[in-house]
mmCIF file of C-alpha atoms and ligand atoms in Angstrom:
data_model
loop_
_atom_site.group_PDB
_atom_site.id
_atom_site.type_symbol
_atom_site.label_atom_id
_atom_site.label_comp_id
_atom_site.label_asym_id
_atom_site.label_seq_id
_atom_site.Cartn_x
_atom_site.Cartn_y
_atom_site.Cartn_z
ATOM 1 C CA MET Z 21 0.002 -0.003 -0.009
ATOM 2 C CA LEU Z 22 2.732 2.435 1.030
ATOM 3 C CA GLY Z 23 4.820 1.223 -1.877
ATOM 4 C CA ALA Z 24 1.962 1.890 -4.321
ATOM 5 C CA LEU Z 25 1.531 5.402 -2.942
ATOM 6 C CA ILE Z 26 5.220 6.197 -3.205
ATOM 7 C CA ASN Z 27 5.166 4.846 -6.764
ATOM 8 C CA LEU Z 28 2.277 7.171 -7.623
ATOM 9 C CA LEU Z 29 4.149 10.175 -6.277
ATOM 10 C CA TYR Z 30 7.588 9.185 -7.524
ATOM 11 C CA PRO Z 31 7.171 6.780 -10.438
ATOM 12 C CA VAL Z 32 9.942 4.284 -10.959
ATOM 13 C CA LEU Z 33 11.409 4.242 -14.438
ATOM 14 C CA CYS Z 34 12.744 1.148 -16.166
ATOM 15 C CA ARG Z 35 16.602 1.218 -16.195
ATOM 16 C CA VAL Z 36 16.596 -0.100 -19.750
ATOM 17 C CA CYS Z 37 13.797 1.764 -21.647
ATOM 18 C CA SER Z 38 12.869 4.523 -19.172
ATOM 19 C CA GLU Z 39 9.175 3.594 -19.248
ATOM 20 C CA LYS Z 40 7.212 3.797 -16.021
ATOM 21 C CA ILE Z 41 7.105 0.551 -13.974
ATOM 22 C CA ASN Z 42 4.092 -0.483 -11.929
ATOM 23 C CA GLU Z 43 5.956 -2.704 -9.445
ATOM 24 C CA PHE Z 44 7.607 -0.319 -6.994
ATOM 25 C CA ASP Z 45 10.334 -2.815 -6.041
ATOM 26 C CA ARG Z 46 11.535 -3.485 -9.616
ATOM 27 C CA ASN Z 47 14.070 -1.719 -11.822
ATOM 28 C CA ILE Z 48 13.121 -3.336 -15.130
ATOM 29 C CA CYS Z 49 9.724 -3.234 -16.858
ATOM 30 C CA ALA Z 50 7.954 -6.436 -17.891
ATOM 31 C CA ASP Z 51 8.760 -5.878 -21.589
ATOM 32 C CA CYS Z 52 12.487 -5.444 -20.946
ATOM 33 C CA ALA Z 53 12.487 -8.422 -18.555
ATOM 34 C CA LYS Z 54 11.181 -10.511 -21.498
ATOM 35 C CA LYS Z 55 14.232 -9.481 -23.533
ATOM 36 C CA ILE Z 56 16.548 -11.168 -21.002
ATOM 37 C CA LYS Z 57 17.362 -14.519 -22.590
ATOM 38 C CA GLU Z 58 16.823 -17.559 -20.424
ATOM 39 C CA ARG Z 59 19.312 -20.375 -20.881
ATOM 40 C CA LEU Z 60 17.727 -23.522 -22.195
ATOM 41 C CA PRO Z 61 18.682 -27.234 -21.837
ATOM 42 C CA PRO Z 62 20.462 -29.496 -22.568
ATOM 43 C CA PHE Z 63 23.076 -28.453 -20.018
ATOM 44 C CA CYS Z 64 26.283 -30.293 -19.042
ATOM 45 C CA ILE Z 65 25.228 -32.195 -15.918
ATOM 46 C CA LYS Z 66 28.380 -30.961 -14.126
ATOM 47 C CA CYS Z 67 29.254 -27.369 -15.100
ATOM 48 C CA GLY Z 68 25.947 -26.348 -16.656
ATOM 49 C CA ARG Z 69 27.425 -25.421 -20.043
ATOM 50 C CA GLN Z 70 24.792 -25.293 -22.729
ATOM 51 C CA LEU Z 71 25.037 -28.265 -25.046
ATOM 52 C CA LYS Z 72 23.601 -28.997 -28.468
ATOM 53 C CA GLY Z 73 20.904 -31.623 -28.907
ATOM 54 C CA ASP Z 74 17.778 -32.953 -27.278
ATOM 55 C CA PRO Z 75 16.701 -30.921 -24.216
ATOM 56 C CA GLU Z 76 16.444 -34.194 -22.266
ATOM 57 C CA LEU Z 77 20.079 -35.098 -23.009
ATOM 58 C CA MET Z 78 22.077 -35.985 -19.862
ATOM 59 C CA ALA Z 79 25.727 -35.477 -20.811
ATOM 60 C CA VAL Z 80 29.048 -34.251 -19.441
ATOM 61 C CA CYS Z 81 30.848 -31.651 -21.579
ATOM 62 C CA PRO Z 82 34.455 -32.342 -22.830
ATOM 63 C CA ASP Z 83 35.933 -29.825 -20.317
ATOM 64 C CA CYS Z 84 34.340 -31.589 -17.332
ATOM 65 C CA LYS Z 85 35.413 -34.987 -18.700
ATOM 66 C CA LYS Z 86 39.004 -33.719 -18.809
ATOM 67 C CA HIS Z 87 38.985 -31.882 -15.477
ATOM 68 C CA ALA Z 88 36.090 -32.912 -13.218
ATOM 69 C CA PRO Z 89 34.983 -29.925 -11.160
ATOM 70 C CA TYR Z 90 34.760 -30.033 -7.328
ATOM 71 C CA PHE Z 91 31.167 -28.806 -7.253
ATOM 72 C CA ASP Z 92 28.479 -31.422 -7.885
ATOM 73 C CA ARG Z 93 26.497 -29.313 -10.287
ATOM 74 C CA ALA Z 94 26.486 -25.733 -11.607
ATOM 75 C CA TRP Z 95 23.653 -23.836 -13.251
ATOM 76 C CA SER Z 96 23.286 -20.380 -14.822
ATOM 77 C CA ALA Z 97 19.885 -18.816 -15.305
ATOM 78 C CA CYS Z 98 20.354 -16.347 -18.198
ATOM 79 C CA HIS Z 99 22.553 -15.549 -21.147
ATOM 80 C CA TYR Z 100 25.109 -12.867 -20.581
ATOM 81 C CA ASP Z 101 23.780 -10.534 -23.293
ATOM 82 C CA ASN Z 102 22.133 -7.132 -23.231
ATOM 83 C CA PRO Z 103 20.005 -5.862 -21.601
ATOM 84 C CA LEU Z 104 21.197 -8.110 -18.714
ATOM 85 C CA LYS Z 105 24.894 -7.420 -19.395
ATOM 86 C CA GLY Z 106 24.374 -3.678 -18.900
ATOM 87 C CA LEU Z 107 22.259 -4.268 -15.797
ATOM 88 C CA ILE Z 108 24.914 -6.486 -14.201
ATOM 89 C CA HIS Z 109 27.422 -3.700 -14.894
ATOM 90 C CA ASP Z 110 25.132 -1.162 -13.195
ATOM 91 C CA PHE Z 111 24.695 -3.540 -10.242
ATOM 92 C CA LYS Z 112 28.445 -4.077 -9.782
ATOM 93 C CA TYR Z 113 30.045 -0.813 -10.759
ATOM 94 C CA LYS Z 114 27.315 1.814 -10.280
ATOM 95 C CA LYS Z 115 26.300 0.046 -7.062
ATOM 96 C CA ILE Z 116 22.600 -0.205 -7.944
ATOM 97 C CA SER Z 117 21.932 -2.762 -5.223
ATOM 98 C CA SER Z 118 18.175 -2.664 -5.714
ATOM 99 C CA LEU Z 119 18.664 -4.615 -8.973
ATOM 100 C CA SER Z 120 19.109 -7.664 -6.753
ATOM 101 C CA THR Z 121 15.323 -7.899 -6.529
ATOM 102 C CA ASP Z 122 14.999 -8.266 -10.322
ATOM 103 C CA PHE Z 123 17.976 -10.611 -10.480
ATOM 104 C CA THR Z 124 16.727 -12.750 -7.620
ATOM 105 C CA ALA Z 125 13.373 -13.161 -9.359
ATOM 106 C CA LEU Z 126 15.154 -14.413 -12.531
ATOM 107 C CA ILE Z 127 17.259 -16.870 -10.517
ATOM 108 C CA ILE Z 128 14.282 -18.205 -8.550
ATOM 109 C CA ASP Z 129 12.211 -18.764 -11.720
ATOM 110 C CA PHE Z 130 15.081 -20.828 -13.142
ATOM 111 C CA MET Z 131 15.634 -22.737 -9.894
ATOM 112 C CA LYS Z 132 12.009 -23.741 -9.741
ATOM 113 C CA LYS Z 133 11.983 -24.926 -13.305
ATOM 114 C CA TYR Z 134 14.989 -27.232 -12.878
ATOM 115 C CA ASN Z 135 14.654 -28.120 -9.160
ATOM 116 C CA VAL Z 136 17.933 -26.378 -8.380
ATOM 117 C CA GLY Z 137 18.968 -26.370 -4.715
ATOM 118 C CA LYS Z 138 15.892 -28.312 -3.600
ATOM 119 C CA ASP Z 139 17.770 -30.027 -0.770
ATOM 120 C CA CYS Z 140 20.081 -27.159 0.063
ATOM 121 C CA GLN Z 141 20.430 -26.167 3.725
ATOM 122 C CA MET Z 142 22.782 -23.246 3.405
ATOM 123 C CA ILE Z 143 23.463 -20.462 0.941
ATOM 124 C CA LEU Z 144 26.946 -19.016 0.529
ATOM 125 C CA SER Z 145 28.298 -16.254 -1.673
ATOM 126 C CA ILE Z 146 31.711 -15.688 -3.239
ATOM 127 C CA PRO Z 147 33.639 -13.514 -0.837
ATOM 128 C CA MET Z 148 35.818 -10.543 -1.819
ATOM 129 C CA HIS Z 149 39.175 -9.781 -0.302
ATOM 130 C CA SER Z 150 38.864 -6.943 2.251
ATOM 131 C CA ARG Z 151 41.117 -4.698 0.133
ATOM 132 C CA ARG Z 152 38.879 -5.102 -2.921
ATOM 133 C CA LEU Z 153 35.725 -4.773 -0.850
ATOM 134 C CA PHE Z 154 37.021 -1.485 0.551
ATOM 135 C CA LYS Z 155 37.454 -0.178 -3.013
ATOM 136 C CA ARG Z 156 34.138 -1.545 -4.362
ATOM 137 C CA GLU Z 157 32.143 -0.846 -1.174
ATOM 138 C CA ILE Z 158 29.692 -3.651 -1.916
ATOM 139 C CA ASN Z 159 30.062 -7.344 -2.628
ATOM 140 C CA HIS Z 160 27.505 -8.012 -5.382
ATOM 141 C CA SER Z 161 27.601 -11.772 -4.760
ATOM 142 C CA ASP Z 162 26.736 -11.157 -1.104
ATOM 143 C CA ILE Z 163 23.756 -8.961 -1.985
ATOM 144 C CA LEU Z 164 22.383 -11.609 -4.401
ATOM 145 C CA ALA Z 165 22.833 -14.405 -1.858
ATOM 146 C CA GLN Z 166 21.160 -12.361 0.873
ATOM 147 C CA GLY Z 167 18.107 -11.668 -1.372
ATOM 148 C CA LEU Z 168 17.896 -15.273 -2.452
ATOM 149 C CA GLY Z 169 18.182 -16.619 1.107
ATOM 150 C CA LYS Z 170 15.371 -14.354 2.251
ATOM 151 C CA LYS Z 171 13.061 -15.342 -0.622
ATOM 152 C CA LEU Z 172 13.786 -19.066 -0.300
ATOM 153 C CA GLY Z 173 13.823 -19.087 3.519
ATOM 154 C CA ILE Z 174 17.305 -20.659 3.586
ATOM 155 C CA SER Z 175 19.986 -19.567 6.022
ATOM 156 C CA TYR Z 176 22.706 -17.349 4.651
ATOM 157 C CA SER Z 177 25.877 -16.228 6.344
ATOM 158 C CA SER Z 178 28.034 -13.637 4.649
ATOM 159 C CA ASN Z 179 31.211 -14.391 6.552
ATOM 160 C CA THR Z 180 31.422 -18.179 6.450
ATOM 161 C CA LEU Z 181 33.718 -18.119 3.407
ATOM 162 C CA LYS Z 182 36.600 -15.645 3.399
ATOM 163 C CA LYS Z 183 38.941 -14.453 0.695
ATOM 164 C CA THR Z 184 42.322 -14.448 2.356
ATOM 165 C CA LYS Z 185 44.554 -13.802 -0.659
ATOM 166 C CA ASP Z 186 44.085 -10.735 -2.846
ATOM 167 C CA THR Z 187 44.426 -12.369 -6.283
ATOM 168 C CA LEU Z 188 44.888 -11.045 -9.820
ATOM 169 C CA PHE Z 189 41.877 -10.625 -12.097
ATOM 170 C CA GLN Z 190 41.073 -14.055 -13.448
ATOM 171 C CA SER Z 191 39.942 -12.894 -16.889
ATOM 172 C CA LYS Z 192 43.500 -12.032 -17.919
ATOM 173 C CA LEU Z 193 44.872 -15.510 -17.093
ATOM 174 C CA LYS Z 194 45.017 -18.876 -18.832
ATOM 175 C CA ARG Z 195 43.519 -21.982 -17.192
ATOM 176 C CA GLU Z 196 46.614 -23.241 -15.328
ATOM 177 C CA ALA Z 197 47.509 -19.722 -14.185
ATOM 178 C CA ARG Z 198 43.913 -19.147 -12.982
ATOM 179 C CA ILE Z 199 44.051 -22.265 -10.839
ATOM 180 C CA LYS Z 200 47.462 -21.301 -9.420
ATOM 181 C CA ASN Z 201 46.289 -17.750 -8.780
ATOM 182 C CA LEU Z 202 43.277 -18.902 -6.804
ATOM 183 C CA HIS Z 203 44.883 -21.839 -5.019
ATOM 184 C CA LEU Z 204 44.353 -21.537 -1.232
ATOM 185 C CA SER Z 205 42.975 -18.007 -1.636
ATOM 186 C CA PHE Z 206 39.770 -18.807 0.329
ATOM 187 C CA SER Z 207 39.304 -19.979 3.881
ATOM 188 C CA LEU Z 208 36.401 -21.013 6.102
ATOM 189 C CA LYS Z 209 35.596 -19.294 9.354
ATOM 190 C CA ASP Z 210 34.697 -22.646 10.906
ATOM 191 C CA SER Z 211 34.633 -25.884 8.906
ATOM 192 C CA SER Z 212 32.117 -27.488 11.234
ATOM 193 C CA ILE Z 213 29.458 -25.066 9.838
ATOM 194 C CA VAL Z 214 29.557 -26.740 6.431
ATOM 195 C CA ARG Z 215 30.132 -30.355 7.526
ATOM 196 C CA ASN Z 216 27.510 -32.729 6.048
ATOM 197 C CA LYS Z 217 25.626 -29.763 4.610
ATOM 198 C CA ASN Z 218 24.113 -29.342 1.146
ATOM 199 C CA ILE Z 219 25.362 -25.962 -0.015
ATOM 200 C CA LEU Z 220 24.152 -23.600 -2.693
ATOM 201 C CA LEU Z 221 26.892 -21.248 -3.852
ATOM 202 C CA ILE Z 222 25.820 -17.962 -5.493
ATOM 203 C CA ASP Z 223 27.554 -15.644 -7.884
ATOM 204 C CA ASP Z 224 26.504 -13.190 -10.600
ATOM 205 C CA LEU Z 225 28.494 -14.595 -13.493
ATOM 206 C CA PHE Z 226 29.982 -17.942 -14.504
ATOM 207 C CA THR Z 227 33.000 -17.170 -16.668
ATOM 208 C CA THR Z 228 35.586 -19.927 -16.417
ATOM 209 C CA GLY Z 229 34.166 -21.454 -13.252
ATOM 210 C CA SER Z 230 37.603 -21.350 -11.550
ATOM 211 C CA THR Z 231 36.449 -19.223 -8.606
ATOM 212 C CA VAL Z 232 33.359 -21.282 -7.771
ATOM 213 C CA ASN Z 233 35.463 -24.433 -8.283
ATOM 214 C CA GLU Z 234 38.166 -23.307 -5.804
ATOM 215 C CA CYS Z 235 35.469 -22.418 -3.213
ATOM 216 C CA SER Z 236 33.835 -25.832 -3.853
ATOM 217 C CA ARG Z 237 37.187 -27.572 -3.363
ATOM 218 C CA LEU Z 238 37.496 -25.946 0.055
ATOM 219 C CA LEU Z 239 33.895 -26.760 0.987
ATOM 220 C CA LYS Z 240 34.179 -30.365 -0.101
ATOM 221 C CA ASN Z 241 37.510 -30.843 1.676
ATOM 222 C CA SER Z 242 35.885 -29.378 4.803
ATOM 223 C CA GLY Z 243 33.172 -32.016 4.764
ATOM 224 C CA ALA Z 244 30.336 -30.404 2.754
ATOM 225 C CA ARG Z 245 28.064 -33.186 1.398
ATOM 226 C CA TYR Z 246 26.834 -31.556 -1.801
ATOM 227 C CA VAL Z 247 27.791 -28.283 -3.477
ATOM 228 C CA GLU Z 248 25.535 -26.812 -6.092
ATOM 229 C CA VAL Z 249 26.324 -23.521 -7.825
ATOM 230 C CA ILE Z 250 23.909 -21.072 -9.349
ATOM 231 C CA THR Z 251 24.848 -17.880 -11.171
ATOM 232 C CA LEU Z 252 22.622 -15.269 -12.694
ATOM 233 C CA ALA Z 253 24.351 -15.345 -16.054
ATOM 234 C CA ARG Z 254 26.813 -17.202 -18.261
ATOM 235 C CA GLY Z 255 28.177 -16.258 -21.678
ATOM 236 C CA ASP Z 256 28.179 -19.573 -23.504
ATOM 237 C CA SER Z 257 25.680 -19.006 -26.315
ATOM 238 C CA ILE Z 258 25.785 -21.810 -28.874
HETATM 239 ZN ZN1 ZN O 15 11.821 -1.354 -19.999
HETATM 240 ZN ZN1 ZN O 16 30.760 -29.279 -18.170
#
């Protein structure tokens, strides 16, 4: 009621097309939301890469056959294309935290469709090193995980995983260098928290998967039972 009144007095405009939005807690209008491309199966049953073929296909991609990831399964809800690409940029670099509501809705729709995280007991996000967090002011992965935890009613703790080594930007490195760069760069506040737990790990973007894989390695070595990863987007159009 109060939200509707505020919206009447100060209409919210879509961040993509600048049209008025009726939902006071959204940043994107329904038409622009439809332009965000959902990723469709078949997916690699390990890393979630989009594969060619029958949507019912249950296959492991060549990369996962060569180097099996530590996580049990990864998923990404949408294609990393515009308008979503621009919105993720606004979320991370212009610090438009309220976009997490729109992003969370996209992730939850996808999760429901594919039964993602149905047995998960704990949500974790990808931590940032304190030096980088100081510069960026917000950890986007944290904000997404917080929103998701609230909507799904699953416990979320922002400081369970910690980034203890300030590493180079992954995008500039080749596979082996990426793994070396990230090796032992995360730690757990208390490993008993994750022991025998089914964990859902959240991030905004799946690029090479090295970061979520290193976190998963730590979680699995600390006794986590099952680690599932979900990201908002992935750029693997086929
Ligand atoms: Zn719009
Ligand atoms: Zn794969």
